[in-house]
Short mmCIF file of C-alpha atoms and ligand atoms in Angstrom, two decimals:
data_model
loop_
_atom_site.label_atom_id
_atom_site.label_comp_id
_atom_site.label_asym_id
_atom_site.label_seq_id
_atom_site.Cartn_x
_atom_site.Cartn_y
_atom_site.Cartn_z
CA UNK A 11 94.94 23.83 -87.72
CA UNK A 12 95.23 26.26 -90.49
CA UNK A 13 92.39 29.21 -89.80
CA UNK A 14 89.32 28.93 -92.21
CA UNK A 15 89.70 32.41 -93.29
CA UNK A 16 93.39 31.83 -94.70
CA UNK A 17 92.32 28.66 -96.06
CA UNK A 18 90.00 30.65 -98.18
CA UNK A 19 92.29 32.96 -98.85
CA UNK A 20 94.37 29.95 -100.45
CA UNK A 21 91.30 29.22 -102.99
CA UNK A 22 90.12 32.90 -103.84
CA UNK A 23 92.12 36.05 -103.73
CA UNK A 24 91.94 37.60 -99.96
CA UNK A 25 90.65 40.57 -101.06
CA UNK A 26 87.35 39.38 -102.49
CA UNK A 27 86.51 37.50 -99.28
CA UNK A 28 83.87 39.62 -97.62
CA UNK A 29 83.45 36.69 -94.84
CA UNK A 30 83.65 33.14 -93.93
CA UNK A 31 81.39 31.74 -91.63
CA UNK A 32 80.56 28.30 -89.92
CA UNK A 33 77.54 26.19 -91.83
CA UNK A 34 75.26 23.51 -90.58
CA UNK A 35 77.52 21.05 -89.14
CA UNK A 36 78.40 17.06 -90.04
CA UNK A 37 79.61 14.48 -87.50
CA UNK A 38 82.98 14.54 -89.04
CA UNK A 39 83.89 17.14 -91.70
CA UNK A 40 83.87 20.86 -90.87
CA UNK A 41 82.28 22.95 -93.53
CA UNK A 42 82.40 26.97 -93.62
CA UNK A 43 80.37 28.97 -96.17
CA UNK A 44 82.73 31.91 -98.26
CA UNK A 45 80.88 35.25 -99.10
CA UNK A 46 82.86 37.00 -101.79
CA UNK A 47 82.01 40.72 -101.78
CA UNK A 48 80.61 40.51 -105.34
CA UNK A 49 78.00 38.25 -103.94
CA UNK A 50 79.36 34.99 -105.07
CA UNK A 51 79.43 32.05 -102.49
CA UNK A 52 81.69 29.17 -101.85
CA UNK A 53 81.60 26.57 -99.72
CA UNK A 54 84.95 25.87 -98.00
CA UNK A 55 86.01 22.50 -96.09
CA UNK A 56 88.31 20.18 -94.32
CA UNK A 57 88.14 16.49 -94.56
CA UNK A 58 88.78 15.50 -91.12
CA UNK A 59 92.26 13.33 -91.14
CA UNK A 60 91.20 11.06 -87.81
CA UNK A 61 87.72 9.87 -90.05
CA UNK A 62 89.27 9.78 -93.56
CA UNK A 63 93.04 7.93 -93.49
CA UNK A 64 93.64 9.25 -96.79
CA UNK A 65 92.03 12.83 -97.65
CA UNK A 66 93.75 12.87 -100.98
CA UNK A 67 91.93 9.47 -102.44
CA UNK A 68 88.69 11.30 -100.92
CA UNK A 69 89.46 13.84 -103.74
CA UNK A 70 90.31 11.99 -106.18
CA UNK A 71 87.21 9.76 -105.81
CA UNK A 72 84.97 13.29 -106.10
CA UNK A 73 86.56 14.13 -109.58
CA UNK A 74 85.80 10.83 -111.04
CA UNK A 75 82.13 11.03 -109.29
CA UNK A 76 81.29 14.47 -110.17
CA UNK A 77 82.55 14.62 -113.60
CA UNK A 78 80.88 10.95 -114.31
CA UNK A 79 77.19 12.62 -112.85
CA UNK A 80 77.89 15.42 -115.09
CA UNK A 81 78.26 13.62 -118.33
CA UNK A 82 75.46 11.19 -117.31
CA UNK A 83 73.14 14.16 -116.54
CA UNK A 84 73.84 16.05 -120.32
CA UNK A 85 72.47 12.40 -121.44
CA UNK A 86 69.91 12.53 -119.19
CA UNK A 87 67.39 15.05 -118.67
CA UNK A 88 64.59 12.96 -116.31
CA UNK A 89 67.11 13.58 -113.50
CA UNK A 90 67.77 17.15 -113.11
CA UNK A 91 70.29 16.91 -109.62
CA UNK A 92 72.67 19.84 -109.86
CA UNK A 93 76.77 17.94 -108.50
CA UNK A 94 78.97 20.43 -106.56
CA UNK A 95 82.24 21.63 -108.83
CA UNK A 96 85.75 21.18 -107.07
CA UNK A 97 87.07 24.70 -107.62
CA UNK A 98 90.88 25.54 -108.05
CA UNK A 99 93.41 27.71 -106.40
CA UNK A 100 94.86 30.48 -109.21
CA UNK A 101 98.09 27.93 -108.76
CA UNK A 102 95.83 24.99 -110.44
CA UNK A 103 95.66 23.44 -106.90
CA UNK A 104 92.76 21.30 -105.96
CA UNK A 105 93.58 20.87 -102.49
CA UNK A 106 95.44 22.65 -99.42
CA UNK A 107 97.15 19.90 -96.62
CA UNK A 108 97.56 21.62 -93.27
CA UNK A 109 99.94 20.60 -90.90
CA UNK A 110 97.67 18.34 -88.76
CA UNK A 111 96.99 16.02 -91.68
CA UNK A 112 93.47 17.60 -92.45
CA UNK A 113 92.92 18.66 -96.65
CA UNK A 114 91.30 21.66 -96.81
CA UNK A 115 89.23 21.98 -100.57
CA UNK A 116 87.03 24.66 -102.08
CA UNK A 117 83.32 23.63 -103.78
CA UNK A 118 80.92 25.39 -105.04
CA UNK A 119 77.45 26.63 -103.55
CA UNK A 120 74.29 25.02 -104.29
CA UNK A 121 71.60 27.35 -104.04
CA UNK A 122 68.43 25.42 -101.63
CA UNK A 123 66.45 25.92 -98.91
CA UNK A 124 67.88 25.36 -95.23
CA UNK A 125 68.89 22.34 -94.41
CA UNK A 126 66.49 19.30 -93.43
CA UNK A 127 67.40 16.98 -91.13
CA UNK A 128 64.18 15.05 -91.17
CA UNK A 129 61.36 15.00 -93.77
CA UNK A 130 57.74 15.72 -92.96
CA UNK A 131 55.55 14.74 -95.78
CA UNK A 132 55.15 11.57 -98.22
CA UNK A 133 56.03 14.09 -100.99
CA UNK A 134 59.54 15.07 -99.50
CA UNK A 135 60.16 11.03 -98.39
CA UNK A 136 58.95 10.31 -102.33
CA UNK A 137 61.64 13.29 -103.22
CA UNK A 138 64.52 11.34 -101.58
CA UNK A 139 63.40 7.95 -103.16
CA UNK A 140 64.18 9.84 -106.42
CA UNK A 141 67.04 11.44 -105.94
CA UNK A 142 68.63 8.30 -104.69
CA UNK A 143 67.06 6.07 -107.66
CA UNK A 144 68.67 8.71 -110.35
CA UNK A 145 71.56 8.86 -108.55
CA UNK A 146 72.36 5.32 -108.11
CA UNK A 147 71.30 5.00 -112.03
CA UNK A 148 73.86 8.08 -113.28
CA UNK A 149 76.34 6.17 -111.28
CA UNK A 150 75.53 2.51 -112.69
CA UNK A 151 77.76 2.71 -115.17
CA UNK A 152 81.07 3.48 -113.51
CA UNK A 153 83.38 0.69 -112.79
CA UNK A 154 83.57 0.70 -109.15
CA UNK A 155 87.00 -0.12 -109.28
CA UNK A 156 88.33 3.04 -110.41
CA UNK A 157 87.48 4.53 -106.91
CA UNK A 158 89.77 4.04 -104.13
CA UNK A 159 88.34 2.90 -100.90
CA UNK A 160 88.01 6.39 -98.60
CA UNK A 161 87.08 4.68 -95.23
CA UNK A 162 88.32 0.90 -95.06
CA UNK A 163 85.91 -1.20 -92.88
CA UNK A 164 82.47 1.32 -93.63
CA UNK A 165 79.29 -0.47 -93.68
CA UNK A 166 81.54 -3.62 -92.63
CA UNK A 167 79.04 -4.47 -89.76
CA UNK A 168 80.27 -7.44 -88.35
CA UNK A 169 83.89 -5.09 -88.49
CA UNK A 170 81.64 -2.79 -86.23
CA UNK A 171 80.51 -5.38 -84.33
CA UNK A 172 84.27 -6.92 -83.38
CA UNK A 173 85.03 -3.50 -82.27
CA UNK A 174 82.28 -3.26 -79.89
CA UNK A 175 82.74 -5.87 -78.46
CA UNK A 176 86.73 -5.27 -77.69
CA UNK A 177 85.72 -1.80 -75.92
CA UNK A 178 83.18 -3.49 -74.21
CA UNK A 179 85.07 -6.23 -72.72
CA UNK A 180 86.58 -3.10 -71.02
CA UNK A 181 84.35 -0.91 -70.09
CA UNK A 182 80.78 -2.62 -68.34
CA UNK A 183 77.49 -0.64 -68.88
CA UNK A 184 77.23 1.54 -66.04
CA UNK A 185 74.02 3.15 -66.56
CA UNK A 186 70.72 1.71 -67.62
CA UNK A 187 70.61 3.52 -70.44
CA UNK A 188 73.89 1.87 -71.45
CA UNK A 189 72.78 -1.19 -70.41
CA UNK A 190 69.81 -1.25 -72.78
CA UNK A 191 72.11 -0.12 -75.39
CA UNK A 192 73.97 -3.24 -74.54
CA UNK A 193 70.95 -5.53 -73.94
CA UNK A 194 69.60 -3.72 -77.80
CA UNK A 195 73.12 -5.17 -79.47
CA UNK A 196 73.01 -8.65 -77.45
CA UNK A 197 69.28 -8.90 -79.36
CA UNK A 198 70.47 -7.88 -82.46
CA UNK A 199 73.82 -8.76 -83.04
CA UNK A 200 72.49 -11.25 -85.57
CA UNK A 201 71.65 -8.83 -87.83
CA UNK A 202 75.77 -8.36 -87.96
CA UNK A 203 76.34 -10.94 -91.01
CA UNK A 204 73.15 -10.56 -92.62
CA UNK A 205 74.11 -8.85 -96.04
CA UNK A 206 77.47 -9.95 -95.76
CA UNK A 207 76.58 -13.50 -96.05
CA UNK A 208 73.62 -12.55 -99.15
CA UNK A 209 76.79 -10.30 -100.75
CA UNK A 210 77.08 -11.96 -103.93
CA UNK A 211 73.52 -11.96 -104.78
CA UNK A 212 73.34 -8.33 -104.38
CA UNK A 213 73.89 -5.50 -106.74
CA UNK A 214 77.37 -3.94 -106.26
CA UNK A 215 78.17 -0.40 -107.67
CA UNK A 216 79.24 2.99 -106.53
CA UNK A 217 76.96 4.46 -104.11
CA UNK A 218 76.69 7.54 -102.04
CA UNK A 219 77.84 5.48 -98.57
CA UNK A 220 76.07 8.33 -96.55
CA UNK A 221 72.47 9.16 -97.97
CA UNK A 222 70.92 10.55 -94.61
CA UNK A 223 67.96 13.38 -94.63
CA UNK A 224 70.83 16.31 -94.72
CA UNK A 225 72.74 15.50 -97.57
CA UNK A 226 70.03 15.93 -99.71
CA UNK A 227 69.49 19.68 -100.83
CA UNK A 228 65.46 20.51 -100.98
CA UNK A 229 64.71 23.94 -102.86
CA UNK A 230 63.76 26.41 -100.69
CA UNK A 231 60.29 27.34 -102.85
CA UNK A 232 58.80 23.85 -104.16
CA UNK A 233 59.57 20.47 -102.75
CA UNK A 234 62.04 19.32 -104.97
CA UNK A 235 65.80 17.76 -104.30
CA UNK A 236 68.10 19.76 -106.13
CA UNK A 237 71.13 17.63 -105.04
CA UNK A 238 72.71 15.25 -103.07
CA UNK A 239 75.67 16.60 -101.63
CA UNK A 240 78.66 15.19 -99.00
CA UNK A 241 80.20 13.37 -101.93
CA UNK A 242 83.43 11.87 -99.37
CA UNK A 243 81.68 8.43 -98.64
CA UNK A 244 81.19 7.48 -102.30
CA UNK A 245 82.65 4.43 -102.83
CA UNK A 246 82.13 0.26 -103.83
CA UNK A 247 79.13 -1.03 -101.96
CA UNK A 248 75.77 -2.34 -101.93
CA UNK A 249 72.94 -0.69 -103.31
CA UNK A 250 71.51 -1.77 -99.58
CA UNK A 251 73.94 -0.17 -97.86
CA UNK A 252 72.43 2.75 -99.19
CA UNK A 253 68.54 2.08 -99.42
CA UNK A 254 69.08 0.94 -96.11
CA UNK A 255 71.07 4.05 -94.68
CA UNK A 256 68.43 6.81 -96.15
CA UNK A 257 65.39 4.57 -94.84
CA UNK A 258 66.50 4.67 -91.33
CA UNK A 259 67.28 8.52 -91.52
CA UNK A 260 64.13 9.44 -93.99
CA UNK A 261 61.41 7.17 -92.04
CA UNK A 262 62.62 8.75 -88.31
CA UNK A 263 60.14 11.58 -88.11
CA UNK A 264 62.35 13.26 -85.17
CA UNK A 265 66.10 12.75 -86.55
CA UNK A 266 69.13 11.36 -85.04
CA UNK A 267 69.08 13.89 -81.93
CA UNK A 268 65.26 14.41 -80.94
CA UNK A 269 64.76 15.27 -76.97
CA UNK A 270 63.58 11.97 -75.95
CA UNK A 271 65.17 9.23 -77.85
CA UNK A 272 62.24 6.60 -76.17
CA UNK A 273 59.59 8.64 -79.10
CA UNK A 274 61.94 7.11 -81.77
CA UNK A 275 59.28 5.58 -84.42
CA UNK A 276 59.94 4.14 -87.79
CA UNK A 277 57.26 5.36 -90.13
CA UNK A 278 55.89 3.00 -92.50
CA UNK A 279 54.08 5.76 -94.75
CA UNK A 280 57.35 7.23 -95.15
CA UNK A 281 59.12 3.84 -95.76
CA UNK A 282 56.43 3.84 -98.49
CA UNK A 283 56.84 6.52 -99.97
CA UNK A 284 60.57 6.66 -100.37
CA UNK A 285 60.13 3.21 -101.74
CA UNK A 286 58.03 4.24 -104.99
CA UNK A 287 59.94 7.74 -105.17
CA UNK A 288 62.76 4.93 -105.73
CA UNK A 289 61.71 2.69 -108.04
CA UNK A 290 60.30 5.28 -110.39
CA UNK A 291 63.56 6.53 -110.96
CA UNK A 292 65.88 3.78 -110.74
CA UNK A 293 63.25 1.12 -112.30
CA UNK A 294 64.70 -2.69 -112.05
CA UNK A 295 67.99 -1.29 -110.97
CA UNK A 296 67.60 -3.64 -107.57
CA UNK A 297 67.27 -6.82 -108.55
CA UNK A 298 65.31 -9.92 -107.01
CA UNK A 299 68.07 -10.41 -103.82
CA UNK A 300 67.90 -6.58 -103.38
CA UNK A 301 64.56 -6.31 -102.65
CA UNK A 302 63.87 -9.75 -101.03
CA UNK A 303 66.23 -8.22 -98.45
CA UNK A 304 65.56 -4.55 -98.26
CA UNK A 305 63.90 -4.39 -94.74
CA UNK A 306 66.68 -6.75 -93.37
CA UNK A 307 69.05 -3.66 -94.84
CA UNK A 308 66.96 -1.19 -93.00
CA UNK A 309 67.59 -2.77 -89.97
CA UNK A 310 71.38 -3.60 -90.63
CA UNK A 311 72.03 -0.27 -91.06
CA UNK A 312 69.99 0.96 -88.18
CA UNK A 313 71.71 -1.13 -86.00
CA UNK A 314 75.17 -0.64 -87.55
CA UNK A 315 74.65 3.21 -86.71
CA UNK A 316 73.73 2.82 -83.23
CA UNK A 317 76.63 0.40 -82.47
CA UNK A 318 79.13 2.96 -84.11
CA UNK A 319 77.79 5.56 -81.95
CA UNK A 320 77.11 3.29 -78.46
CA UNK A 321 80.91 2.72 -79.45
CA UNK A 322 82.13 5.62 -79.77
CA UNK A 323 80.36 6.60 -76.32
CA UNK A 324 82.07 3.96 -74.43
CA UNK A 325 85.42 4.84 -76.25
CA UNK A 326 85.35 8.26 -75.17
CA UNK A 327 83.66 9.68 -78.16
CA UNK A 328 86.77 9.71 -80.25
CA UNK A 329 85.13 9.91 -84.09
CA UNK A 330 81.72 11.61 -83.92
CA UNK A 331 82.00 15.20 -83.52
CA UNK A 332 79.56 15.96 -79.76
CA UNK A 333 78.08 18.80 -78.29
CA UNK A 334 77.96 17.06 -74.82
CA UNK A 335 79.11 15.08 -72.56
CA UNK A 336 76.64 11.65 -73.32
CA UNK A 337 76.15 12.51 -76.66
CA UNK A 338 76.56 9.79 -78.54
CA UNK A 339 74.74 7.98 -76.00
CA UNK A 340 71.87 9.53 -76.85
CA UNK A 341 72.54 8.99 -80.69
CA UNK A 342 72.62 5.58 -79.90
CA UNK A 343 69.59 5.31 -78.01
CA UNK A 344 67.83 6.64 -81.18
CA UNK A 345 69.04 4.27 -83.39
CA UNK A 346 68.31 1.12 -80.70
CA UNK A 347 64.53 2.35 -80.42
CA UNK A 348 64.16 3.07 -84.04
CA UNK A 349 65.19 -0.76 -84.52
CA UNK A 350 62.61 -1.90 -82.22
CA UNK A 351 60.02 -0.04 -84.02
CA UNK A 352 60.59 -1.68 -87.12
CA UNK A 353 60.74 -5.12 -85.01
CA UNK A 354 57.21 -4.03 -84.26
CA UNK A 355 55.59 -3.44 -87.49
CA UNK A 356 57.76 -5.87 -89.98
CA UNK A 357 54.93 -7.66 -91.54
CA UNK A 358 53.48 -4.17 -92.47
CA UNK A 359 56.58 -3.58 -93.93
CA UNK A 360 57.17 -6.44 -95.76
CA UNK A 361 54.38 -6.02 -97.48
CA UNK A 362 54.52 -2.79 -98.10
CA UNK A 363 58.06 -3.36 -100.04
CA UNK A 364 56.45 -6.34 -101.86
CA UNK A 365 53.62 -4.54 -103.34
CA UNK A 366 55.78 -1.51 -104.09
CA UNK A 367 58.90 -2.87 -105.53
CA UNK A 368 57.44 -6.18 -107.55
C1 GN1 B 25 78.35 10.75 -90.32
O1 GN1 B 25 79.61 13.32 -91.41
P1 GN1 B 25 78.18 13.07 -91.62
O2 GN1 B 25 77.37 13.79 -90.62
O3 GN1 B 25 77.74 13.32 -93.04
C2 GN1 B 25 78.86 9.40 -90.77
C3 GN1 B 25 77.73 8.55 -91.35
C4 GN1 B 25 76.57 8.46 -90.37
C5 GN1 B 25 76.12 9.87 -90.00
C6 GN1 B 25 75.01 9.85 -88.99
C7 GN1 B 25 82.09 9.28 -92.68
O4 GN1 B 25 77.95 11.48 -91.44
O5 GN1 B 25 78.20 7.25 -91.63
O6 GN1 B 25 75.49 7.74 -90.91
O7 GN1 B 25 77.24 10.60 -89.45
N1 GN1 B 25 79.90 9.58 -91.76
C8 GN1 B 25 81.09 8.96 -91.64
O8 GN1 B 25 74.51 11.12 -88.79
O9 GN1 B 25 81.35 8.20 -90.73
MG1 MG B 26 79.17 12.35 -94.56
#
């Protein structure tokens, strides 16, 4: 792999560099933060070739996005989400291939507060809602088809499902914590077809395709989003696929990767509040289907995570990046209780959506 620091050095003249240094970590991507010596920042990254099959249509895709979001936003001053710039090499270049496939790119640095991974008050959940509502209306506009597809078979759950099941068939549960990973997806594998089978009826457009706690850039001296970043996922899909994706990382109080997965809760005043943060900035944008089925989404996309990481596990942990042996076990045991929880309180929910998004 091409070092970080020449990568850089690609993008910005070597002798402004003053250092390059790892930042808070994805499951997939590896991101480095540039300090120039005049104080300027960068933010530096490779698009991880085993994740993304093509790391050029990745790029692409972020031009049209970005520069779309950019025009929208001169029209649109209620939304006030700052996009990331793609920067270029003094050669014009966008983008740097290394030998092992990966695409190196440089972007430039959004000034916020540290990274979140989970939110702690109705205001920050009602934050999110908005970010995602102004973001999904900036973006409802652009013909989907002008994007290239960046990670064939995402969010395809019964695709997920097919998988699991072929690594299974190989490899039995040997532990009972794998074996109530595999009792959680024997209970819920119905969940699989769910919004496949309601497609039609729901609203298609681009959408982030990854809208978890992280990705969303909180000032670091009011409560505010200032943007939502990790632009590689962006793509055709369901509005659901999103909703559902930021509810089940927004409404987890302790994360993906807490210290005992069995305290995994889903919060309803959270759900709640990301809701109405939602539908004040993206008004009707969901139509009747969309929010009929916005819980089921929840829990499709719940239980699409923790099959892609239970997976993973039992496939030797081959796409999400770990820290430790069992890893994504763990991950996965998170996602399987989370589920549960909203098993337990779905009325509440249900409700809750109904009298918020009427
Ligand atoms: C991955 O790379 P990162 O951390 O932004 C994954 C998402 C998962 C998320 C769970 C391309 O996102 O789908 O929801 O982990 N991204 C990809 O933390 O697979
Ligand atoms: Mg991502």
């Amino acid at each position: 792999m091409t070092d970080p620091g020449e990568a850089a050095a690609f993008f910005v003249a070597a002798d402004t560099i003053a250092a390059v240094t790892p930042l808070a970590a994805g499951n997939v991507n590896r991101t480095w933060l540039v300090r120039l010596h005049d104080g300027g920042r960068r933010v530096l990254q490779r698009l991880n070739p085993a994740v993304f099959p093509d790391p050029g249509l990745v790029m692409d895709n972020l031009h049209i996005v970005t520069g779309h979001l950019r025009r929208r936003l001169r029209e649109r001053s209620t939304c006030g989400l700052e996009v990331p710039r793609v920067l270029r090499a003094a050669n014009g270049a966008d983008r740097l291939a290394d030998p092992d496939g990966g695409l190196w790119r440089m972007l430039t640095w959004i000034e916020a507060g540290p990274t979140r991974r989970t939110v702690d008050s109705a205001a920050g959940a009602a934050a999110v809602g908005r970010t995602l509502g102004c973001f999904h209306l900036l973006l409802a506009d652009l013909d989907p088809s002008l994007l290239g597809d960046p990670l064939p078979g995402f969010h395809v759950t019964p695709a997920y499902l097919a998988a699991y099941d072929r690594v299974a068939a190989l490899t039995a549960a040997a532990t009972d914590e794998e074996r109530f990973c595999a009792a959680c997806i024997g209970e819920y594998r119905f969940l699989a077809d769910l919004l496949q089978q309601q497609a039609k009826r729901l609203r298609r457009q681009v959408i982030h395709g990854d809208p978890k706690v992280a990705n969303f850039l909180f000032a670091a001296d009011s409560g505010q989003v200032v943007s939502l970043i990790d632009l590689d996922t962006v793509a055709s899909g369901l509005l659901l696929h999103d909703l559902g994706d930021c509810l089940r990382s927004c409404c987890n109080r302790h994360g993906e990767d807490p210290p005992d997965p069995a305290r995994t809760r889903f919060d309803a005043d959270l759900f709640s509040a990301v809701l109405a943060g939602y539908a004040q900035a993206a008004g009707d944008l969901a139509g009747t289907a969309d929010r009929e089925l916005l819980l089921t989404a929840v829990r499709v996309l719940t239980f699409e995570l923790g099959l892609r990481f239970f997976t993973d596990h039992l496939a030797g942990d081959r796409y999400f990046a770990v820290d430790r042996p069992g890893h994504n076990l763990h991950r996965a045991l998170v996602q399987f209780h989370l589920l549960r929880s909203i098993r337990r309180q779905e009325k509440d929910l249900e409700r809750r959506c109904r009298e918020i998004l009427h």
